[in-house]
């Protein structure tokens, strides 16, 4: 007979004794089980003890998580969280430096467990740590010269424990004093500071800014871009990543209302969001990141790539204000400026060109009306003016080329600039919040202080070139824009390192080349519509769907590493989930770091029988997406979230690392439940495999006898004298 469902067989350890094999009845209170274990080893005062996972996590067993105990688990009898918290609370106040250091080290490790964290916080432990940072460490600074390593470790473990405790979200970030913020900021502002202390200080500042608007105000008064820049010029990529994360957080939470900008201002707070870019340019942040990070000999890791992507998005989002600003039809200073450019220097010919440029818009009576469309609003006019000022030769050449063409073949510079600006904003997603999981940044946008304007200048010249190659007329305007969009997207896919490389890539993507690529892709995706072919497709389709299903299940058997996302992204933990080879059990468990390969089943402590799964939900229906918070409202995260519901109110929450893994897992889980696989990747795979199978079956094999067995391999020749030596 199978064992009862409520009985779990485990091994329990106790220091100095042999492990004890025991059956735990999940219906019994946890306190009764602990009492039974203590009595077995004659341990008094069972109320002061608890059970703990004997793995790397050391998490306590509670009434809430006891159902996660699986057969074969190894547990440990240890002091209760309350006793441990009380003990550490007293030890960290010891007058002995060595005792204090060991206590803080233990606290930093224990604080990862939420059960312990709750008990320590109940003892006002957070206040104690902040007081140690604010004033308690000052008396140790006198000994810093003779005990510098010890002082650095003391502070490092103190801040680590603080970060771990705050990561549980038990108490609000709004409770901290200005003195504490100043002290943390001082560690960042010091030129020579212990690396571990600097990392954790930057992490704390980032969390403060992201989690509290009030704390943003206080942090922004203490931190300047100039004080952060030296950390980017070092060789430690982790420090560089944390530094860029703080800059991104300040960008993200900067108030939108405009304030008076003072170039000599000491703090970020004194400047408006729209003036942030000017500060960054003034401090040469972009060139420093380009030199010390992007072009560093060290490969860029995933987290650094994400922070660079976020910085790129936030920088482009500074254009949103102009993009959504309509032009007053009665106010045309920029149009007048464009009309006036080079008139005095070049004479009447350029004046004629400028007039042509202005009246290449759709509204001939009042051209300013064209710039009331949002998007792109005034941003389009800004780009035109930048092009005319900084690329005058190219500007004049385009205008003169079109002025000499037949009327029907003129490329309307004004209308083209408006539509192109709108297209570039869509491609770069100007105005959208950065995705939590994306790390696709473009190095070329870090090579110029006016990257978007330079990007426009390259693309407007491309548009004129493509217009000429297509011999387009005004009726072909939309077709030309489609080709230009395809050219830009294909060039961006190559991730050029500079704007010049991007321009060179576009040179190789002429209209003729685009036609060839389209024809080649069309041939690969050819779809036949005759009735016999459609009948053959219907016959083959179930076989292909079964093949896709097997592929999805095989991928689930290989498993995937998922990220436990929190407000502090780099401090996230990892966990791994995989399907058993017999497709009956999901094995999962926590990991300390992202694995390099597959994780074996026996190292994953938790199990979920597939038979217990009730449903698979996605997006906003997931339990972990119903929580409040900026991260949970992120559109990209919502699109990657799914949950497995089992029993009555239990669930297993996932956030896929990317769209492909999301589709693989939702398809695989639905296949296990006997439901239809509906992801976009299933449709794509079906189209690809079905097209390939159709082409194989429709090959012209008339009068060709296909043998049942492969032909024999011929014998080797007696000599190789017939081989010609090219040398």
XYZ file of C-alpha atoms in Angstrom, residues 3-723:
721
model
C 2.029 5.644 2.356
C -0.657 8.140 3.477
C -0.486 11.478 1.697
C -0.023 13.345 4.977
C 3.026 11.323 6.065
C 6.449 12.629 4.990
C 9.648 10.656 5.578
C 12.621 12.864 6.467
C 16.013 12.762 8.158
C 16.649 15.124 11.093
C 20.128 16.206 12.226
C 21.335 17.320 15.650
C 24.953 18.353 16.381
C 26.917 15.514 17.988
C 24.324 12.837 17.224
C 23.537 10.488 14.361
C 20.765 11.728 12.046
C 17.357 10.339 12.883
C 14.956 8.954 10.271
C 11.444 10.034 11.088
C 7.933 10.127 9.680
C 6.247 13.529 10.007
C 2.485 13.648 10.175
C 1.481 16.899 8.464
C -1.838 16.853 10.326
C -0.084 17.236 13.688
C 0.858 20.728 14.943
C 4.458 21.653 14.188
C 5.102 22.316 17.888
C 4.118 18.716 18.707
C 6.537 17.384 16.096
C 9.379 19.554 17.469
C 8.565 18.356 20.991
C 8.732 14.730 19.821
C 12.120 15.324 18.165
C 13.537 17.052 21.263
C 12.364 14.252 23.542
C 14.077 11.702 21.288
C 17.420 13.406 21.979
C 16.533 14.419 25.566
C 16.715 18.106 24.650
C 14.856 20.244 27.255
C 12.744 23.344 26.600
C 11.388 22.312 23.215
C 9.670 25.722 22.891
C 13.100 27.245 22.223
C 13.774 25.022 19.212
C 12.674 24.815 15.584
C 13.247 22.742 12.469
C 15.361 24.118 9.669
C 16.241 23.006 6.132
C 19.710 21.481 6.195
C 20.641 22.905 2.797
C 22.362 26.083 1.673
C 19.258 28.190 2.414
C 18.893 27.177 6.105
C 15.298 28.393 5.983
C 13.109 27.647 8.993
C 10.133 25.295 8.771
C 6.894 27.074 9.711
C 3.202 26.284 9.606
C 3.011 28.240 6.352
C 5.752 26.401 4.472
C 5.632 22.968 6.116
C 3.710 21.548 3.141
C 6.828 22.150 1.042
C 8.625 19.357 2.923
C 9.059 16.416 0.556
C 9.976 12.791 1.117
C 13.730 12.444 1.549
C 14.266 15.989 2.845
C 17.022 16.578 5.398
C 16.076 18.842 8.295
C 18.007 20.155 11.270
C 16.905 20.735 14.862
C 18.106 24.187 15.858
C 17.280 27.119 18.074
C 14.014 28.866 17.279
C 14.038 32.052 15.161
C 12.996 34.103 18.190
C 15.832 32.702 20.327
C 18.380 33.149 17.551
C 17.201 36.704 16.887
C 17.407 37.581 20.596
C 20.876 36.069 20.845
C 22.205 37.914 17.774
C 20.539 41.140 18.925
C 22.612 40.939 22.118
C 25.826 39.725 20.453
C 26.012 42.576 17.939
C 26.056 45.004 20.872
C 29.096 43.290 22.412
C 32.042 45.468 23.411
C 34.414 42.920 21.883
C 35.274 43.722 18.275
C 35.808 40.053 17.406
C 32.501 38.988 18.983
C 30.662 41.831 17.275
C 32.193 40.909 13.911
C 31.170 37.232 14.212
C 27.663 38.226 15.303
C 27.199 40.568 12.334
C 28.498 37.884 9.982
C 25.919 35.409 11.352
C 23.219 38.078 11.165
C 23.950 38.774 7.510
C 23.500 35.067 6.726
C 20.422 34.500 8.901
C 18.608 37.592 7.615
C 17.935 35.906 4.280
C 15.202 33.883 5.996
C 11.939 35.811 6.322
C 10.946 33.987 9.528
C 14.135 35.066 11.289
C 13.902 38.526 9.713
C 10.439 39.057 11.178
C 11.636 38.104 14.676
C 14.728 40.327 14.463
C 12.703 43.271 13.178
C 10.219 42.755 16.038
C 13.161 43.357 18.398
C 13.644 46.749 16.700
C 16.706 45.289 15.007
C 16.533 47.628 11.995
C 16.740 50.636 14.313
C 19.741 49.114 16.047
C 21.558 48.597 12.739
C 20.802 52.120 11.532
C 22.045 53.568 14.824
C 25.255 51.564 14.451
C 25.685 53.040 10.977
C 24.769 56.581 12.013
C 26.862 56.925 15.165
C 28.055 53.584 16.486
C 30.699 53.160 13.826
C 32.229 56.555 14.528
C 33.992 55.334 17.641
C 35.516 52.539 15.592
C 36.782 54.987 13.000
C 39.337 56.158 15.562
C 40.749 52.647 15.426
C 40.451 52.473 11.656
C 44.149 53.103 11.014
C 45.239 50.136 13.088
C 42.175 47.924 12.437
C 41.182 48.906 8.908
C 40.321 45.357 7.664
C 38.202 44.708 10.766
C 36.406 48.036 10.393
C 35.638 47.351 6.742
C 34.246 43.904 7.561
C 32.172 45.301 10.435
C 30.526 47.873 8.237
C 30.173 45.458 5.313
C 28.303 42.822 7.345
C 26.169 45.515 9.002
C 25.043 46.866 5.637
C 24.591 43.356 4.206
C 22.293 42.408 7.090
C 20.370 45.660 6.621
C 19.908 45.027 2.885
C 18.732 41.433 3.447
C 16.252 42.466 6.135
C 14.798 45.269 4.038
C 14.486 43.006 1.006
C 11.622 41.112 2.688
C 9.395 44.186 2.479
C 8.331 43.913 6.128
C 8.837 47.578 6.969
C 8.633 50.713 4.859
C 11.653 52.560 3.490
C 10.075 55.865 4.513
C 11.107 55.414 8.151
C 14.798 56.299 7.842
C 16.397 59.496 9.080
C 18.396 62.061 7.171
C 21.435 61.179 9.323
C 21.328 57.574 8.083
C 21.009 58.684 4.449
C 23.909 61.111 4.872
C 26.070 58.362 6.342
C 25.310 55.946 3.475
C 25.914 58.715 0.950
C 29.237 59.524 2.606
C 30.458 55.974 1.930
C 29.631 56.478 -1.751
C 31.250 59.910 -1.891
C 34.545 58.796 -0.345
C 37.292 58.197 -2.874
C 38.826 55.222 -1.032
C 36.203 52.886 0.410
C 36.012 49.141 0.943
C 34.525 47.505 -2.166
C 31.901 45.510 -0.267
C 30.805 48.598 1.681
C 30.580 50.635 -1.516
C 28.493 47.946 -3.263
C 25.980 47.733 -0.461
C 25.811 51.488 -0.011
C 24.989 51.937 -3.690
C 22.373 49.161 -3.448
C 20.763 50.877 -0.435
C 20.643 54.238 -2.199
C 19.067 52.653 -5.278
C 16.381 50.947 -3.167
C 15.674 54.179 -1.284
C 15.165 56.109 -4.501
C 12.997 53.421 -6.130
C 10.796 52.754 -3.102
C 10.131 56.217 -1.705
C 9.588 59.580 -3.367
C 10.427 61.302 -0.080
C 13.731 59.444 0.172
C 14.471 60.331 -3.459
C 14.391 63.989 -2.461
C 16.823 63.353 0.394
C 19.194 61.131 -1.582
C 19.250 63.569 -4.495
C 20.432 66.299 -2.124
C 23.399 64.180 -1.043
C 24.560 62.597 -4.323
C 25.890 64.351 -7.412
C 26.800 62.950 -10.793
C 30.356 64.153 -10.254
C 30.668 62.018 -7.120
C 29.398 58.910 -8.925
C 31.640 59.236 -11.987
C 34.883 58.036 -10.304
C 33.209 54.698 -9.546
C 32.644 54.223 -13.283
C 36.311 54.799 -14.045
C 37.484 51.832 -12.002
C 37.910 48.257 -13.172
C 35.301 46.584 -10.936
C 32.279 45.859 -13.169
C 30.014 45.174 -10.176
C 30.707 48.655 -8.785
C 30.126 50.138 -12.243
C 26.813 48.276 -12.491
C 25.618 49.481 -9.081
C 26.647 53.039 -9.953
C 24.723 53.091 -13.224
C 21.755 51.556 -11.365
C 21.755 54.504 -8.937
C 21.910 56.977 -11.843
C 19.023 55.148 -13.531
C 16.978 55.212 -10.317
C 17.506 58.976 -9.972
C 16.490 59.395 -13.611
C 13.413 57.221 -13.224
C 12.114 58.991 -10.119
C 13.054 62.558 -11.061
C 9.984 64.844 -10.861
C 8.601 65.929 -14.211
C 7.844 69.503 -13.197
C 10.458 71.955 -14.330
C 12.629 73.883 -11.906
C 15.196 76.600 -12.338
C 18.398 74.976 -13.593
C 21.672 76.126 -12.152
C 24.825 74.784 -13.823
C 26.733 75.243 -10.566
C 24.127 73.346 -8.553
C 25.582 70.853 -6.130
C 22.724 68.387 -6.266
C 20.566 66.609 -8.795
C 17.448 67.761 -6.979
C 17.869 71.351 -8.124
C 17.436 70.498 -11.800
C 14.372 69.415 -13.788
C 14.089 66.061 -15.486
C 14.505 67.685 -18.904
C 17.803 69.233 -17.816
C 19.252 65.901 -16.653
C 20.691 65.274 -20.101
C 22.605 68.555 -19.976
C 24.159 67.616 -16.630
C 25.161 64.213 -17.939
C 26.708 65.777 -21.025
C 28.484 68.406 -18.936
C 29.967 65.718 -16.691
C 30.951 63.604 -19.732
C 29.099 60.634 -18.303
C 28.362 59.192 -21.718
C 31.977 59.194 -22.883
C 33.125 57.731 -19.554
C 30.631 54.877 -19.838
C 31.649 54.322 -23.453
C 35.372 54.200 -22.620
C 35.352 52.374 -19.284
C 32.343 50.070 -19.650
C 31.207 49.445 -23.222
C 34.705 49.380 -24.730
C 36.299 47.745 -21.711
C 38.287 44.534 -22.407
C 35.976 42.724 -19.988
C 32.824 41.215 -21.516
C 29.624 42.952 -20.448
C 27.568 40.708 -18.174
C 23.786 40.460 -18.316
C 23.096 42.828 -15.425
C 25.393 45.523 -16.802
C 23.724 45.135 -20.210
C 20.336 45.622 -18.533
C 21.453 48.806 -16.763
C 22.897 50.210 -20.006
C 19.602 49.392 -21.729
C 17.682 51.188 -18.965
C 19.962 54.237 -19.228
C 19.470 54.257 -23.011
C 15.675 54.124 -22.651
C 15.548 56.813 -19.958
C 17.821 59.077 -22.002
C 15.574 58.779 -25.056
C 12.528 59.335 -22.842
C 13.796 62.879 -22.259
C 12.550 63.509 -25.806
C 8.965 62.687 -24.830
C 8.173 66.244 -23.762
C 9.045 67.647 -27.207
C 7.439 64.666 -28.930
C 4.100 65.417 -27.250
C 4.276 69.216 -27.625
C 2.223 70.782 -30.400
C 3.529 73.781 -32.286
C 1.586 77.003 -32.047
C 0.531 77.685 -35.663
C 1.111 81.374 -35.009
C 4.645 80.791 -33.728
C 7.165 79.670 -36.345
C 10.657 80.623 -35.113
C 12.208 77.276 -36.037
C 10.679 77.280 -39.508
C 12.017 80.784 -39.989
C 15.413 79.583 -38.777
C 15.432 76.729 -41.298
C 14.394 79.151 -44.042
C 17.168 81.530 -43.064
C 20.008 78.966 -42.829
C 22.834 79.689 -45.226
C 20.784 82.340 -47.087
C 23.347 85.069 -46.477
C 26.294 82.794 -47.216
C 24.935 80.984 -50.267
C 22.736 83.629 -51.845
C 19.467 83.236 -53.672
C 19.994 79.581 -54.703
C 20.006 78.410 -51.079
C 17.138 80.784 -50.307
C 15.129 79.040 -53.002
C 16.093 75.671 -51.493
C 14.993 76.751 -48.019
C 11.642 77.977 -49.325
C 11.211 74.638 -51.116
C 11.990 72.821 -47.879
C 9.364 74.758 -45.974
C 6.659 74.182 -48.550
C 7.377 70.468 -48.854
C 4.953 70.086 -45.992
C 1.313 69.113 -46.439
C -0.182 72.415 -45.347
C 1.060 74.964 -47.876
C -0.764 77.922 -46.338
C 0.549 77.520 -42.803
C 3.319 74.866 -42.572
C 3.306 75.061 -38.770
C -0.010 73.192 -38.708
C 1.861 70.018 -39.728
C 3.721 70.108 -36.397
C 0.531 70.056 -34.316
C 0.339 66.270 -34.817
C 1.502 64.374 -31.733
C 3.581 62.358 -31.851
C 6.064 63.575 -33.130
C 5.108 67.191 -32.390
C 7.944 69.677 -32.057
C 10.542 66.886 -32.007
C 10.286 66.592 -35.790
C 11.001 70.298 -36.206
C 13.921 70.028 -33.761
C 15.397 67.252 -35.904
C 14.960 69.252 -39.114
C 16.651 72.256 -37.532
C 19.516 70.116 -36.188
C 20.031 68.576 -39.627
C 20.038 71.985 -41.314
C 22.481 73.449 -38.766
C 24.935 70.597 -38.251
C 24.821 68.853 -41.646
C 24.374 71.828 -43.936
C 26.012 70.231 -46.968
C 23.803 67.156 -46.814
C 20.764 69.329 -46.115
C 21.388 71.558 -49.124
C 22.164 68.563 -51.339
C 18.842 66.871 -50.489
C 16.848 70.046 -51.035
C 18.562 70.878 -54.340
C 18.235 67.310 -55.608
C 14.492 67.388 -55.059
C 14.036 70.878 -56.393
C 15.543 69.722 -59.706
C 13.318 66.656 -60.028
C 9.970 66.460 -61.751
C 7.104 67.542 -59.533
C 5.708 64.027 -59.166
C 9.121 62.608 -58.116
C 9.906 65.198 -55.435
C 10.684 63.745 -52.014
C 8.812 66.008 -49.533
C 11.482 66.875 -46.981
C 9.098 68.292 -44.385
C 6.553 65.486 -44.502
C 9.360 62.905 -44.603
C 10.978 64.422 -41.503
C 7.713 64.298 -39.571
C 6.913 60.693 -40.469
C 10.530 59.570 -40.006
C 10.725 61.136 -36.535
C 7.497 59.388 -35.590
C 8.916 56.087 -36.887
C 12.186 56.454 -34.968
C 10.259 57.186 -31.758
C 8.278 53.971 -32.300
C 11.428 51.934 -32.994
C 13.207 53.266 -29.894
C 9.965 53.216 -27.835
C 10.333 56.803 -26.685
C 8.066 57.451 -23.711
C 7.746 53.815 -22.594
C 9.108 52.533 -19.291
C 12.102 50.190 -19.553
C 11.438 46.467 -19.450
C 12.586 44.618 -16.331
C 14.000 41.696 -18.314
C 15.493 43.332 -21.403
C 19.254 43.795 -21.833
C 19.373 44.788 -25.514
C 21.213 48.102 -25.696
C 22.814 49.714 -28.757
C 26.462 50.788 -28.253
C 26.248 53.340 -31.068
C 23.850 55.520 -29.051
C 26.599 56.036 -26.445
C 29.048 57.437 -29.012
C 27.431 60.877 -29.412
C 25.886 63.454 -27.076
C 23.068 64.070 -29.583
C 22.612 60.448 -30.599
C 18.915 60.679 -31.531
C 19.446 63.727 -33.737
C 22.436 62.091 -35.456
C 20.375 58.937 -35.884
C 17.711 61.049 -37.602
C 20.262 62.740 -39.865
C 21.542 59.379 -41.109
C 18.024 58.055 -41.632
C 16.701 61.131 -43.475
C 19.551 60.783 -45.963
C 18.699 57.095 -46.275
C 15.073 57.979 -46.953
C 16.047 60.369 -49.741
C 18.367 57.736 -51.245
C 15.694 55.025 -51.094
C 13.123 57.410 -52.610
C 15.461 57.975 -55.538
C 16.198 54.227 -55.943
C 12.475 53.421 -55.959
C 11.728 56.275 -58.406
C 8.874 57.036 -56.060
C 6.076 59.556 -56.427
C 3.923 61.140 -53.736
C 1.494 58.204 -54.024
C 4.351 55.857 -53.032
C 5.151 57.688 -49.794
C 3.886 54.950 -47.455
C 5.671 52.235 -49.458
C 8.955 54.134 -49.179
C 8.498 54.532 -45.425
C 7.918 50.777 -45.079
C 11.144 50.031 -46.953
C 13.075 52.587 -44.870
C 11.739 51.055 -41.658
C 12.886 47.620 -42.824
C 16.330 48.982 -43.717
C 16.709 50.602 -40.289
C 15.523 47.526 -38.384
C 17.832 45.186 -40.309
C 20.791 47.515 -39.709
C 20.036 47.782 -35.976
C 19.887 43.993 -35.684
C 23.630 43.875 -36.409
C 24.274 45.986 -33.239
C 26.758 48.431 -34.851
C 29.335 49.844 -32.455
C 29.205 53.344 -33.900
C 27.002 55.587 -36.002
C 29.495 55.248 -38.855
C 29.120 51.465 -38.757
C 25.348 51.910 -38.802
C 25.668 54.156 -41.847
C 27.910 51.596 -43.581
C 25.413 48.864 -42.836
C 22.667 50.940 -44.450
C 24.803 51.375 -47.563
C 24.677 47.603 -48.023
C 20.902 47.554 -47.601
C 19.829 49.304 -50.787
C 16.314 48.961 -52.153
C 17.563 46.284 -54.563
C 19.056 44.306 -51.680
C 15.815 44.608 -49.697
C 13.907 43.192 -52.667
C 16.322 40.250 -52.836
C 15.958 39.572 -49.118
C 12.188 39.783 -49.345
C 12.130 37.406 -52.312
C 14.372 34.932 -50.517
C 12.212 35.031 -47.391
C 9.061 34.733 -49.464
C 10.437 31.626 -51.141
C 11.232 30.104 -47.754
C 7.732 30.863 -46.494
C 5.888 29.947 -49.674
C 2.371 28.802 -49.016
C 0.318 26.887 -51.567
C -3.427 27.433 -51.624
C -4.739 24.775 -54.034
C -7.321 22.340 -52.642
C -5.132 19.173 -52.777
C -2.335 21.045 -51.008
C -4.700 22.297 -48.327
C -5.985 18.761 -47.768
C -2.420 17.503 -47.437
C -1.693 20.261 -44.914
C -4.689 19.253 -42.802
C -3.507 15.648 -42.853
C 0.036 16.545 -41.801
C -0.887 19.149 -39.181
C -1.694 16.722 -36.286
C 1.694 15.027 -36.763
C 3.487 18.364 -36.620
C 1.514 19.435 -33.531
C 2.492 16.204 -31.780
C 6.133 16.870 -32.702
C 5.916 20.386 -31.222
C 4.297 18.969 -28.090
C 7.138 16.484 -27.629
C 9.684 19.258 -28.103
C 7.989 21.397 -25.445
C 7.895 18.514 -22.970
C 11.542 17.683 -23.674
C 12.451 21.298 -22.917
C 10.540 21.132 -19.643
C 12.500 17.992 -18.791
C 15.748 19.932 -19.347
C 14.487 22.618 -16.969
C 14.900 26.391 -16.730
C 16.429 28.802 -14.224
C 13.935 31.457 -13.105
C 14.598 34.719 -11.279
C 12.813 35.698 -8.086
C 12.298 39.349 -8.924
C 12.271 41.900 -6.114
C 12.776 45.661 -5.852
C 16.550 45.159 -5.804
C 17.137 43.380 -9.072
C 20.798 42.394 -8.652
C 20.114 40.892 -5.249
C 17.471 38.541 -6.663
C 17.635 34.854 -5.907
C 17.304 32.118 -8.479
C 15.284 28.939 -8.576
C 15.172 26.043 -10.974
C 12.257 23.965 -12.214
C 12.207 20.890 -14.440
C 9.835 18.101 -15.401
C 10.638 14.487 -14.557
C 11.404 12.202 -17.545
C 8.130 10.323 -16.993
C 6.216 13.653 -17.165
C 4.561 13.042 -13.791
C 6.363 15.422 -11.392
C 7.682 18.982 -11.439
C 10.944 19.218 -9.471
C 11.967 22.683 -8.244
C 14.196 24.362 -5.691
C 16.143 27.512 -4.828
C 19.650 28.238 -6.121
C 22.320 30.620 -4.874
C 23.310 31.660 -8.398
C 22.366 31.044 -12.004
C 23.543 27.547 -13.058
C 25.811 26.931 -16.050
C 23.983 23.767 -17.173
C 21.152 21.465 -16.206
C 20.432 21.004 -12.504
C 19.966 17.318 -11.507
C 16.658 16.183 -10.023
C 18.189 15.072 -6.728
C 19.440 18.591 -5.957
C 15.909 20.032 -6.244
C 14.189 19.479 -2.908
C 10.601 20.360 -3.812
C 8.157 18.374 -5.924
C 4.729 18.998 -7.427
C 2.830 16.047 -8.972
C 1.401 16.968 -12.374
C -1.833 15.222 -11.359
C -2.323 17.881 -8.638
C -2.182 20.792 -11.094
C -5.603 22.390 -11.517
C -4.894 25.193 -13.959
C -2.280 27.442 -15.573
C -2.955 31.201 -15.483
C -1.003 34.032 -17.106
C -0.519 37.790 -16.878
C -2.785 39.757 -14.535
C -4.543 36.586 -13.408
C -1.378 35.395 -11.644
C -1.379 35.754 -7.842
C 2.046 37.446 -7.809
C 0.892 40.001 -10.409
C -2.040 41.161 -8.275
C 0.291 42.733 -5.727
C 0.832 46.460 -5.751
C 4.092 48.055 -6.750
C 5.747 49.647 -9.767
C 7.469 46.424 -10.771
C 4.235 44.423 -10.738
C 2.641 46.986 -13.049
C 5.477 46.685 -15.584
C 3.955 45.624 -18.884
C 6.944 43.500 -19.853
C 6.865 41.576 -16.568
C 3.137 40.959 -16.945
C 3.748 39.434 -20.359
C 6.262 36.955 -18.888
C 4.325 35.938 -15.766
C 2.446 32.662 -15.327
C 1.356 30.545 -12.371
C 0.529 26.905 -11.723
C -2.478 26.482 -9.420
C -2.850 23.298 -7.408
C -5.022 22.043 -4.568
C -7.379 24.725 -3.259
C -5.328 27.872 -2.754
C -1.744 26.835 -3.446
C 0.220 28.141 -6.399
C 3.688 28.118 -7.960
C 4.630 31.486 -9.483
C 6.915 31.979 -12.476
C 8.415 34.943 -14.303
C 10.073 33.659 -17.461
C 13.531 35.014 -18.381
C 12.321 35.839 -21.900
C 9.393 35.436 -24.284
C 10.702 32.170 -25.732
C 10.899 30.454 -22.326
C 7.453 31.833 -21.468
C 5.957 30.219 -24.568
C 7.834 26.935 -24.013
C 6.606 26.603 -20.420
C 3.014 27.695 -20.947
C 2.774 25.394 -23.980
C 4.357 22.487 -22.102
C 2.174 22.907 -19.019
C -0.974 23.157 -21.143
C 0.110 20.020 -23.038
C 0.521 18.186 -19.722
C -3.031 19.184 -18.810
C -4.338 18.054 -22.194
C -5.122 21.608 -23.283
C -4.364 23.371 -26.556
C -0.989 25.064 -27.060
C -1.806 28.599 -28.168
C 1.429 30.594 -27.899
C 2.791 32.644 -30.789
C 5.863 30.393 -30.867
C 3.670 27.349 -31.450
C 2.133 29.075 -34.456
C 5.574 30.039 -35.756
C 6.942 26.516 -35.266
C 3.870 25.038 -36.907
C 4.257 27.281 -39.965
C 7.980 26.519 -40.298
C 7.756 22.746 -39.839
C 4.607 22.434 -41.926
C 6.157 24.396 -44.793
C 9.304 22.257 -44.641
C 7.347 18.979 -44.562
C 5.133 20.119 -47.453
C 8.152 20.952 -49.590
C 9.735 17.576 -48.843
C 6.576 15.720 -49.769
C 6.063 17.735 -52.928
C 9.558 17.197 -54.327
C 9.559 16.039 -57.947
C 10.397 12.328 -57.500
C 8.733 10.954 -60.617
C 10.322 7.724 -61.966
C 12.785 7.641 -59.061
C 12.928 4.380 -57.132
C 13.513 5.001 -53.426
C 15.141 1.903 -51.881
C 13.906 0.499 -48.584
C 17.470 0.312 -47.210
C 20.343 2.741 -47.774
C 22.904 1.722 -50.425
C 26.100 0.006 -49.147
C 29.240 2.030 -48.574
C 31.723 1.281 -51.387
C 35.045 -0.340 -50.591
C 38.122 1.817 -50.249
C 40.269 2.042 -53.401
C 43.526 0.074 -53.560
C 45.501 3.320 -53.776
C 44.993 7.065 -53.735
C 47.221 7.967 -56.668
C 44.331 9.813 -58.273
C 44.371 12.451 -55.506
